[in-house]
CSV table of N, CA and C in Angstrom, one decimal:
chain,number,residue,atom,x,y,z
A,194,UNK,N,-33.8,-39.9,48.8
A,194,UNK,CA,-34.1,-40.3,47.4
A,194,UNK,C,-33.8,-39.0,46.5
A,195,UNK,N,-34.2,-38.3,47.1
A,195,UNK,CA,-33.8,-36.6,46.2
A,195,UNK,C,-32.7,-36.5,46.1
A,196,UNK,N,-31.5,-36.8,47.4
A,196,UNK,CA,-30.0,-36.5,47.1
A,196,UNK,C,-29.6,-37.7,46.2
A,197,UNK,N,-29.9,-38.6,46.1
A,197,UNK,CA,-29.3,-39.8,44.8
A,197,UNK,C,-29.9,-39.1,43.6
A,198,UNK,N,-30.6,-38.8,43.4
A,198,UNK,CA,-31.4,-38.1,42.3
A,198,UNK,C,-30.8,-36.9,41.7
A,199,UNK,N,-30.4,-36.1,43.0
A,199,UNK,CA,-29.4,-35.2,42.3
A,199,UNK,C,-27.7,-35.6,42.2
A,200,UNK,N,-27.6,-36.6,42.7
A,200,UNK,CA,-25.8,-36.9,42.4
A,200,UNK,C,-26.5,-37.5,41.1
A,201,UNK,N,-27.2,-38.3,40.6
A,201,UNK,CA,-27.0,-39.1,39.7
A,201,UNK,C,-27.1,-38.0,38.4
A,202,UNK,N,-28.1,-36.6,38.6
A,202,UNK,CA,-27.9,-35.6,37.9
A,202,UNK,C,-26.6,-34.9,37.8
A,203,UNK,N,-25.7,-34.8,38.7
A,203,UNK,CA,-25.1,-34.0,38.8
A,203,UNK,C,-23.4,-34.7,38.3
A,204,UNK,N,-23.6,-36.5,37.8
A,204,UNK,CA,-22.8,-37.1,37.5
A,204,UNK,C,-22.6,-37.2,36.1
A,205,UNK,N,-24.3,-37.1,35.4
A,205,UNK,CA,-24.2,-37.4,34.1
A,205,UNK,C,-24.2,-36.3,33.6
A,206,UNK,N,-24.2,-34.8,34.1
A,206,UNK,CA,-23.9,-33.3,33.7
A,206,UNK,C,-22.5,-33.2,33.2
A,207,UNK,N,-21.8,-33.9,34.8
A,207,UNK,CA,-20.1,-34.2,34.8
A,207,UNK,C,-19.7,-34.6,33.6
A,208,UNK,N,-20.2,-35.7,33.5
A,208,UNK,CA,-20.1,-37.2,32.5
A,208,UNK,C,-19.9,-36.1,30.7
A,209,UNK,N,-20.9,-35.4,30.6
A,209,UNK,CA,-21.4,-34.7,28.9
A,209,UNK,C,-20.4,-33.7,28.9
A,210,UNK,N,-20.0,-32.9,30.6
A,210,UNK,CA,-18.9,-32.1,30.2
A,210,UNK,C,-17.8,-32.3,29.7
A,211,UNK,N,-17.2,-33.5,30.5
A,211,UNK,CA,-16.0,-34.2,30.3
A,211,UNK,C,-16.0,-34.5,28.8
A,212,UNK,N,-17.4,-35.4,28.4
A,212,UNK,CA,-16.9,-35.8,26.9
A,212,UNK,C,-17.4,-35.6,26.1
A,213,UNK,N,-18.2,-34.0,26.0
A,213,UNK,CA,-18.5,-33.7,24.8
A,213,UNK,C,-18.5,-31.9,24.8
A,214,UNK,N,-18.5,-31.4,25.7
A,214,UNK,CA,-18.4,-29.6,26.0
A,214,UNK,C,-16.4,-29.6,26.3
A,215,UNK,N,-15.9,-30.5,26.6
A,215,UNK,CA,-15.0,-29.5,26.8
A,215,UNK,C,-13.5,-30.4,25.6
A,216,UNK,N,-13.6,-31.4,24.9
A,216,UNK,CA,-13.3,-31.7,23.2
A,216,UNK,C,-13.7,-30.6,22.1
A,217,UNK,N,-15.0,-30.2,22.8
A,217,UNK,CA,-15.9,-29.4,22.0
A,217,UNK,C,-15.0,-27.4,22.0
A,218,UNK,N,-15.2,-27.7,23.0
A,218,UNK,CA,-13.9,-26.0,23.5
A,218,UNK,C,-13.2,-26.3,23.0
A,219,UNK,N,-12.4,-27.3,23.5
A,219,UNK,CA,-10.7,-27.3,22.9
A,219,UNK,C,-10.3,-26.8,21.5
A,220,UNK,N,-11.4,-27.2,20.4
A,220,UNK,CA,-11.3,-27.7,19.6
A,220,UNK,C,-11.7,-26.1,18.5
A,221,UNK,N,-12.5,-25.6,19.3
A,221,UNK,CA,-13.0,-24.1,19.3
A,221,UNK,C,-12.0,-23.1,19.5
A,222,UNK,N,-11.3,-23.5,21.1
A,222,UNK,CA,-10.1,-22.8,21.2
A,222,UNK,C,-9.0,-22.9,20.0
A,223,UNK,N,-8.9,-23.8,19.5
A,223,UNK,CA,-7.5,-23.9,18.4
A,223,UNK,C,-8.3,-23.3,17.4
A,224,UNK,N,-9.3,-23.5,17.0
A,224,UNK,CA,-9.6,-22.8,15.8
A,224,UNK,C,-9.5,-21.3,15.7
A,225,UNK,N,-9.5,-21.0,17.1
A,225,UNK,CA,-9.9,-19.1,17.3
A,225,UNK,C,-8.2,-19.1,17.1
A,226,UNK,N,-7.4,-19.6,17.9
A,226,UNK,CA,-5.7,-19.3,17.9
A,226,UNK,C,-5.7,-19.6,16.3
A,227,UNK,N,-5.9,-20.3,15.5
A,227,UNK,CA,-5.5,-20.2,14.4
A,227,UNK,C,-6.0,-19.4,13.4
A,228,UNK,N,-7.4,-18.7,13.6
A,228,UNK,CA,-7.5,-18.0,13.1
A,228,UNK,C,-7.1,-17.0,13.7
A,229,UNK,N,-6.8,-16.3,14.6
A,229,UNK,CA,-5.9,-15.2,15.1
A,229,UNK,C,-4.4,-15.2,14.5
A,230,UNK,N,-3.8,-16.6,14.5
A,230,UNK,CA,-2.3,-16.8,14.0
A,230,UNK,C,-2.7,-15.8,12.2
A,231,UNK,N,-3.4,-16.6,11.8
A,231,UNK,CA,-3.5,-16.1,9.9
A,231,UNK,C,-4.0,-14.3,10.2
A,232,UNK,N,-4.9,-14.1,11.3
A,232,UNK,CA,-5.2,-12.6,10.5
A,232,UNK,C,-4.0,-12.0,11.4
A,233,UNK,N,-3.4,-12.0,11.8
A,233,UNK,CA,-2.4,-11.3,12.3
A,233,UNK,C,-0.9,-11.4,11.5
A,234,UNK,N,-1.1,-12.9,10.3
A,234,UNK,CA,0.1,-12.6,9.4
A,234,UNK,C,-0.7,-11.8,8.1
A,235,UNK,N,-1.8,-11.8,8.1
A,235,UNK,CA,-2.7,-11.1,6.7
A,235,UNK,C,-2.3,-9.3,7.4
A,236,UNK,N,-2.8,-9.2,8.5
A,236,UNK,CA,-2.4,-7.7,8.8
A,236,UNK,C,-0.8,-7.3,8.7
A,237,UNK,N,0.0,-8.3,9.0
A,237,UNK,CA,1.3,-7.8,9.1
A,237,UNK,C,1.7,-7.6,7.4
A,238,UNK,N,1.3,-8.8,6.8
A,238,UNK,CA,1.5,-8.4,5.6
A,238,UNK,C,0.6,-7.4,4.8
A,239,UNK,N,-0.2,-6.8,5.1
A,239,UNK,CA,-0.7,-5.7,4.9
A,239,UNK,C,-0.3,-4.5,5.4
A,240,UNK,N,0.3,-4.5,6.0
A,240,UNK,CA,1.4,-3.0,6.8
A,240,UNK,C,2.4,-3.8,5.7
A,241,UNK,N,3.1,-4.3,5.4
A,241,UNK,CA,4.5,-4.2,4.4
A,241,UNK,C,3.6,-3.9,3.3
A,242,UNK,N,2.9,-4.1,2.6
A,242,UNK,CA,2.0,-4.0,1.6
A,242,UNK,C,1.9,-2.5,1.5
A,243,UNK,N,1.5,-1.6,2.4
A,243,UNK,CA,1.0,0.0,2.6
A,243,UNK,C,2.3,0.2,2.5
A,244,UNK,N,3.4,0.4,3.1
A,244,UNK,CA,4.6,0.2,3.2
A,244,UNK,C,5.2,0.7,1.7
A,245,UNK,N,5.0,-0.2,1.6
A,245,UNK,CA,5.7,-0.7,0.0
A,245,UNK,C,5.1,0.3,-1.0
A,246,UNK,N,3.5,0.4,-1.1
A,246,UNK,CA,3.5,1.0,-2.1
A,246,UNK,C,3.6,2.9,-1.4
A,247,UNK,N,3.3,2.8,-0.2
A,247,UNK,CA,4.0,4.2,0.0
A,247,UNK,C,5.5,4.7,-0.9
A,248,UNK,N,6.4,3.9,-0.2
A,248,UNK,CA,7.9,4.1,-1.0
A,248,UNK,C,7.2,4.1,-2.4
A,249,UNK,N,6.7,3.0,-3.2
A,249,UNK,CA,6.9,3.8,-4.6
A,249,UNK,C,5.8,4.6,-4.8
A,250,UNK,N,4.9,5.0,-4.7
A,250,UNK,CA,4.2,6.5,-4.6
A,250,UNK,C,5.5,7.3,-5.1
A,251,UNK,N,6.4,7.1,-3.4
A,251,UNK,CA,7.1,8.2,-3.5
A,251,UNK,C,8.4,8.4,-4.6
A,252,UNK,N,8.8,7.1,-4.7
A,252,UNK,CA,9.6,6.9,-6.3
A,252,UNK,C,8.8,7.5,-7.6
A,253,UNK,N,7.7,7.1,-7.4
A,253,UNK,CA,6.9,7.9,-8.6
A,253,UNK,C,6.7,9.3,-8.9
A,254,UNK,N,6.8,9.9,-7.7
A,254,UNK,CA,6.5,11.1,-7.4
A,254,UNK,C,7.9,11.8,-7.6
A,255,UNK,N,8.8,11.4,-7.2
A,255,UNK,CA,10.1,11.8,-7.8
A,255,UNK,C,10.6,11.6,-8.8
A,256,UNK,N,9.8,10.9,-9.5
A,256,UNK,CA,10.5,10.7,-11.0
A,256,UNK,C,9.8,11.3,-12.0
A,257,UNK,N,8.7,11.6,-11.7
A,257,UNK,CA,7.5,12.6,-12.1
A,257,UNK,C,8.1,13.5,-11.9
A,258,UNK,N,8.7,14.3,-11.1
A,258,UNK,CA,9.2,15.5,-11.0
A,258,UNK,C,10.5,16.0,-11.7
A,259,UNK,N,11.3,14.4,-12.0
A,259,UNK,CA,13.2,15.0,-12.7
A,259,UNK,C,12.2,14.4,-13.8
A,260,UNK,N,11.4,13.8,-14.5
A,260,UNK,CA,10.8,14.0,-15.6
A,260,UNK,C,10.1,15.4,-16.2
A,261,UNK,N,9.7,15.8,-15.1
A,261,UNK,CA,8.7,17.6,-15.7
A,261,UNK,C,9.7,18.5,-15.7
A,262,UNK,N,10.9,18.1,-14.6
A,262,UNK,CA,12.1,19.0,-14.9
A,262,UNK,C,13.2,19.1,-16.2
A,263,UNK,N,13.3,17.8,-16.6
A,263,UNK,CA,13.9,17.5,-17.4
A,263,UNK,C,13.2,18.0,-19.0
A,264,UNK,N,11.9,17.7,-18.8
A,264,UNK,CA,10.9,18.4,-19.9
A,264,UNK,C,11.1,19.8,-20.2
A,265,UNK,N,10.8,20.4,-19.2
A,265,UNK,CA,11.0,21.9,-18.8
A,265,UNK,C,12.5,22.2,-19.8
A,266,UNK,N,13.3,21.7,-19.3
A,266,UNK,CA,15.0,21.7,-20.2
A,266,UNK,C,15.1,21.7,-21.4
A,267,UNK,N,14.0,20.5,-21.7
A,267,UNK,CA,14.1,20.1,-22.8
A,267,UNK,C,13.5,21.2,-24.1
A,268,UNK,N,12.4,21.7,-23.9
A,268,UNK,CA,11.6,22.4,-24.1
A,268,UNK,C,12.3,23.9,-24.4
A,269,UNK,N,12.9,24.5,-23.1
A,269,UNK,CA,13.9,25.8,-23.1
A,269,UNK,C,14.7,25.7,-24.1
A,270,UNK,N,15.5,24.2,-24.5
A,270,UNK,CA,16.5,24.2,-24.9
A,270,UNK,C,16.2,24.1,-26.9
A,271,UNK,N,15.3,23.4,-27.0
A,271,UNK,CA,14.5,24.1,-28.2
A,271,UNK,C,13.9,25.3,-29.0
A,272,UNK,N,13.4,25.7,-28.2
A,272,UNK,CA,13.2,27.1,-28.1
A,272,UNK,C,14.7,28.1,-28.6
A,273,UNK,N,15.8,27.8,-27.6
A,273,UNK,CA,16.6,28.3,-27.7
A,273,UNK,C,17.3,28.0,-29.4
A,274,UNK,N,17.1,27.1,-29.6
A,274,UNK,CA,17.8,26.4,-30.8
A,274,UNK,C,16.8,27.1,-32.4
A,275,UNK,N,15.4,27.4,-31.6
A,275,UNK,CA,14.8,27.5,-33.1
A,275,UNK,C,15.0,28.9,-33.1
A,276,UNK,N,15.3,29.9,-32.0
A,276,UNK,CA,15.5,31.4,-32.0
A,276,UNK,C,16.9,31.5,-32.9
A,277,UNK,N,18.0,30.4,-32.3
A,277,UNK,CA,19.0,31.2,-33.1
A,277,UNK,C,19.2,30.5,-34.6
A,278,UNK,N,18.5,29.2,-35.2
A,278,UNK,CA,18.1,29.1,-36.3
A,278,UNK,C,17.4,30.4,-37.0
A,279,UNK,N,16.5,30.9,-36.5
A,279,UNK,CA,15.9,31.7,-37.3
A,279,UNK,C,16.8,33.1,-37.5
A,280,UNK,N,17.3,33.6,-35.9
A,280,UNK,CA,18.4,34.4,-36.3
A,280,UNK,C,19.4,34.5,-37.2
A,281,UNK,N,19.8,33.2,-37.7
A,281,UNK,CA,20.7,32.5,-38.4
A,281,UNK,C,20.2,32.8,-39.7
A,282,UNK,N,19.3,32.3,-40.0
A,282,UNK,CA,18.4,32.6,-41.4
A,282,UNK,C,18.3,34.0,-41.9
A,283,UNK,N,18.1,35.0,-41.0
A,283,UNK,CA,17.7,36.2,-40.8
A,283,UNK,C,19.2,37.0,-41.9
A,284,UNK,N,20.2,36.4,-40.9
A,284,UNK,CA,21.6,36.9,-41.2
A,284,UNK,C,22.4,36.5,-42.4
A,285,UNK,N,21.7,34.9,-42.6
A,285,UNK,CA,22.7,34.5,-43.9
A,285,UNK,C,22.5,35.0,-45.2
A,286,UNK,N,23.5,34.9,-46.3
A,286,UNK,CA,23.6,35.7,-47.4
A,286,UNK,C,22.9,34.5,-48.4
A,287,UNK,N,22.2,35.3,-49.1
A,287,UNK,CA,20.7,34.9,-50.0
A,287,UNK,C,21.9,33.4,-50.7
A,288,UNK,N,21.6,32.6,-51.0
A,288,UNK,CA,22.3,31.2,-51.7
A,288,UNK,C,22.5,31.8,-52.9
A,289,UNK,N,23.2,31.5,-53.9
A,289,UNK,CA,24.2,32.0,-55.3
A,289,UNK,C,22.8,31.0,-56.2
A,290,UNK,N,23.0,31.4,-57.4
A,290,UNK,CA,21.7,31.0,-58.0
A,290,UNK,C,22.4,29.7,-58.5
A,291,UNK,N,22.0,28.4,-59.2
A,291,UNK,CA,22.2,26.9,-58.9
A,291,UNK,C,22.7,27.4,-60.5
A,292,UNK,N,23.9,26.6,-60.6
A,292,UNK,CA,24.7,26.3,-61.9
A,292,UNK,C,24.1,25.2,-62.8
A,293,UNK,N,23.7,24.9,-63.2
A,293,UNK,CA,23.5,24.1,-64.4
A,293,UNK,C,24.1,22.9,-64.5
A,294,UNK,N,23.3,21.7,-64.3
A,294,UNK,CA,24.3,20.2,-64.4
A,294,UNK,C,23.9,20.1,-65.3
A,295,UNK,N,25.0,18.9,-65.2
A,295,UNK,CA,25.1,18.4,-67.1
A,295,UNK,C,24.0,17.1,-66.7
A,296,UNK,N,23.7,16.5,-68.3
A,296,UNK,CA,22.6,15.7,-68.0
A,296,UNK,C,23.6,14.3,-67.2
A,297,UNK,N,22.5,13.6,-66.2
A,297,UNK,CA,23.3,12.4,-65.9
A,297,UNK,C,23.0,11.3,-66.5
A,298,UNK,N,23.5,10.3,-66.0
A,298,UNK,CA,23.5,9.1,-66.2
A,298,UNK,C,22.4,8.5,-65.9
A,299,UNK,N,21.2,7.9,-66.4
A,299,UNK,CA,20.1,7.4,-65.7
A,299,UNK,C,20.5,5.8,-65.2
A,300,UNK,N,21.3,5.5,-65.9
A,300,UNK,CA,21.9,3.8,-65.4
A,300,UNK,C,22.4,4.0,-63.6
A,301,UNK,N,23.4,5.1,-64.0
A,301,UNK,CA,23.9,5.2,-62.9
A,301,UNK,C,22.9,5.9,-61.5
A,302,UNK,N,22.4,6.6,-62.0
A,302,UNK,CA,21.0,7.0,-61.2
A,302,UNK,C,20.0,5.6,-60.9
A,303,UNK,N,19.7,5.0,-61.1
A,303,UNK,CA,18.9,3.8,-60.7
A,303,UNK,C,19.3,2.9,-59.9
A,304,UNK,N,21.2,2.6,-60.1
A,304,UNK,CA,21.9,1.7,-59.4
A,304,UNK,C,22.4,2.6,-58.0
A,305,UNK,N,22.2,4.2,-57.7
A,305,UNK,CA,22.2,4.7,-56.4
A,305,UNK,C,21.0,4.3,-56.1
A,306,UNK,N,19.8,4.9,-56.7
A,306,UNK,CA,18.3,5.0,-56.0
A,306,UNK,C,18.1,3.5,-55.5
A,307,UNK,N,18.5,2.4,-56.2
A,307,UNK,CA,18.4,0.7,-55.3
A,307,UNK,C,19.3,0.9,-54.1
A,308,UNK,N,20.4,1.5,-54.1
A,308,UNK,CA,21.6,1.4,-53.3
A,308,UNK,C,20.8,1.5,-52.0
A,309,UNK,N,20.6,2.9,-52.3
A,309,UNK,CA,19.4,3.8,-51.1
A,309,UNK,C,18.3,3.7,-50.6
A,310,UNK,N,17.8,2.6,-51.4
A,310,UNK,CA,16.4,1.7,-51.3
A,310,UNK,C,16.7,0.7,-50.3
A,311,UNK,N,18.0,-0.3,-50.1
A,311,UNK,CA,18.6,-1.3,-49.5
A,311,UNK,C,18.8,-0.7,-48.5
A,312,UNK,N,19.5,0.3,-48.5
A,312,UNK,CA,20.1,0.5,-47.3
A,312,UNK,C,18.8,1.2,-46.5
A,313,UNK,N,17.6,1.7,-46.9
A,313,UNK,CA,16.7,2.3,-45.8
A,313,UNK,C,16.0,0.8,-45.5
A,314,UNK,N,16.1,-0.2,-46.3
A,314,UNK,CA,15.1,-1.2,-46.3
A,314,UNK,C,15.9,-1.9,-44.7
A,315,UNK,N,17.6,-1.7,-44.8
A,315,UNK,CA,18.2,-2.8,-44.0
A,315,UNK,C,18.1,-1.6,-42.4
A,316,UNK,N,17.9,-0.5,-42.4
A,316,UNK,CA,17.6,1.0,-41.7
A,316,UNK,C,16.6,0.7,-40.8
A,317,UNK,N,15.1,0.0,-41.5
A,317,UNK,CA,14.0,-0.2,-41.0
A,317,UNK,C,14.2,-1.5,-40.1
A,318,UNK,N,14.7,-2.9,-40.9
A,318,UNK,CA,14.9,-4.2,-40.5
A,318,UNK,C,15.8,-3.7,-39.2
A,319,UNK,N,16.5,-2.7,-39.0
A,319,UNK,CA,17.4,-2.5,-37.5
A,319,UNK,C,16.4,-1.6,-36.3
A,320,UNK,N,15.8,-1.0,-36.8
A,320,UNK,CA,14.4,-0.2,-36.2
A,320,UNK,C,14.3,-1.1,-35.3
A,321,UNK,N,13.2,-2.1,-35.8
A,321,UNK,CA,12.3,-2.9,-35.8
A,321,UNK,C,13.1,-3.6,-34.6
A,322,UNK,N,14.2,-4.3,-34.9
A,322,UNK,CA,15.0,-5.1,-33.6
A,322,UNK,C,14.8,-4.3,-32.5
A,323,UNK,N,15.5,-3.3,-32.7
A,323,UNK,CA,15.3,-2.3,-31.8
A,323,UNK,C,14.3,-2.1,-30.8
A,324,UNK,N,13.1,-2.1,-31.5
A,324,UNK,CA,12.0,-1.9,-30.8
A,324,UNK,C,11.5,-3.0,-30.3
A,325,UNK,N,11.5,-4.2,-30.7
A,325,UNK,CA,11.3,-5.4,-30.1
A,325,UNK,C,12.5,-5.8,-29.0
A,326,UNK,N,13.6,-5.2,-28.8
A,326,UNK,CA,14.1,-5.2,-27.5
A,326,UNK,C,13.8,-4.1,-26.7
A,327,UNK,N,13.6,-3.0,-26.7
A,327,UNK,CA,12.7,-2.3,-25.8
A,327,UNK,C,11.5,-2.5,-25.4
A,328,UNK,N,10.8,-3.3,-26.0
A,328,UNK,CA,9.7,-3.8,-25.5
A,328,UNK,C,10.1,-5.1,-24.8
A,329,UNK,N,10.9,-6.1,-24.9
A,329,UNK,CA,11.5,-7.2,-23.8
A,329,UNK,C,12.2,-6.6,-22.8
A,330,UNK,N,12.5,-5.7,-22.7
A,330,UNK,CA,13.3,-4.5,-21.9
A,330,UNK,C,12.1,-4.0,-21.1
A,331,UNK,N,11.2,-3.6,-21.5
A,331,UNK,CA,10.3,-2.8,-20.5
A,331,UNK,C,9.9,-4.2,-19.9
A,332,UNK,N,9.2,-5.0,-20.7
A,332,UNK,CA,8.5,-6.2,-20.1
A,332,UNK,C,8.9,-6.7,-18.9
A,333,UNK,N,10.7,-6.8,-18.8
A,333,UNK,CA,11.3,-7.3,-18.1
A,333,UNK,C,11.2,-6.9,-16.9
A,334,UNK,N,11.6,-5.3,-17.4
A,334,UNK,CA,11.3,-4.3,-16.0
A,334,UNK,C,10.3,-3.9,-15.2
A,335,UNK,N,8.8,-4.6,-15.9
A,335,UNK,CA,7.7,-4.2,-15.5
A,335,UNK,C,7.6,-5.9,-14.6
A,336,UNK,N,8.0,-6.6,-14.9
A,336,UNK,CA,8.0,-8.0,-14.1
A,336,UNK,C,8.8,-7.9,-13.1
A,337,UNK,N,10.4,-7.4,-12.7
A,337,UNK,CA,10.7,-7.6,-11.7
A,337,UNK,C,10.4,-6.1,-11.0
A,338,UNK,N,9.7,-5.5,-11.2
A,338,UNK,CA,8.6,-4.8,-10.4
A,338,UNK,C,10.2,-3.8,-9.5
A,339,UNK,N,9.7,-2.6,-9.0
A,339,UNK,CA,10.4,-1.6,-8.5
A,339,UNK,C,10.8,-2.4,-7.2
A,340,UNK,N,12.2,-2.1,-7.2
A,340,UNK,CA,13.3,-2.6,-6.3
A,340,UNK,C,14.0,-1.2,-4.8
């Protein structure tokens, strides 16, 4: 009576493994492989990621540098420019004292001063383009991001 007792235990154990512990693994197992598949493409793309911004670190770092060099030049070369201006000044012969104009034309004086007015007005209106394409210029360049 005990051994029917225990096969009939030992059938309906069988029975729950079969159809409910091992659907139940299976199903556990694929979950664990799939979440192993995703963090192992999250890690990989995380090494290209470090990767990547290492290289531009190091683009920045080099451009940082032919920029402070290029400053450095720029700077020297100023310097040099305002020394021999002033040397220049130092050496030139005093200006001849201003001759006497005759009186002008105020008609004709007002039709330059508009002339001069237009033309800085149309000076600015080119600015302005200007700058609103270097700003679609940078934009551009800041969107397709370092290459």
């Amino acid at each position: 009576l005990e051994k029917i007792k225990m096969t009939e235990t030992i059938k309906t154990i069988s029975e729950l493994l079969s159809k409910q512990c091992q659907p139940s693994l299976a199903m556990s197992t694929e979950a664990l492989a799939d979440w192993y598949k995703k963090a192992s493409t999250i890690y990989l793309q995380t090494e290209i990621l470090y990767k990547d911004l290492s290289s531009f670190e190091d683009d920045v770092s080099a451009f940082s540098l032919g920029l402070r060099h290029s400053q450095d030049r720029y700077l020297q070369l100023v310097r040099d420019l305002a020394a021999r201006v002033r040397e220049a000044r130092e050496e030139a012969v005093p200006p001849p004292a201003p001759t006497p104009q005759p009186p002008c034309d105020t008609r004709n004086m007002r039709k330059a001063v508009k002339s001069i007015l237009s033309t800085q007005d149309e000076v600015w209106g080119l600015l302005r383009e200007n700058s609103r394409l270097i700003e679609q210029f940078t934009s551009l360049a800041a969107a397709a991001g370092p290459r």
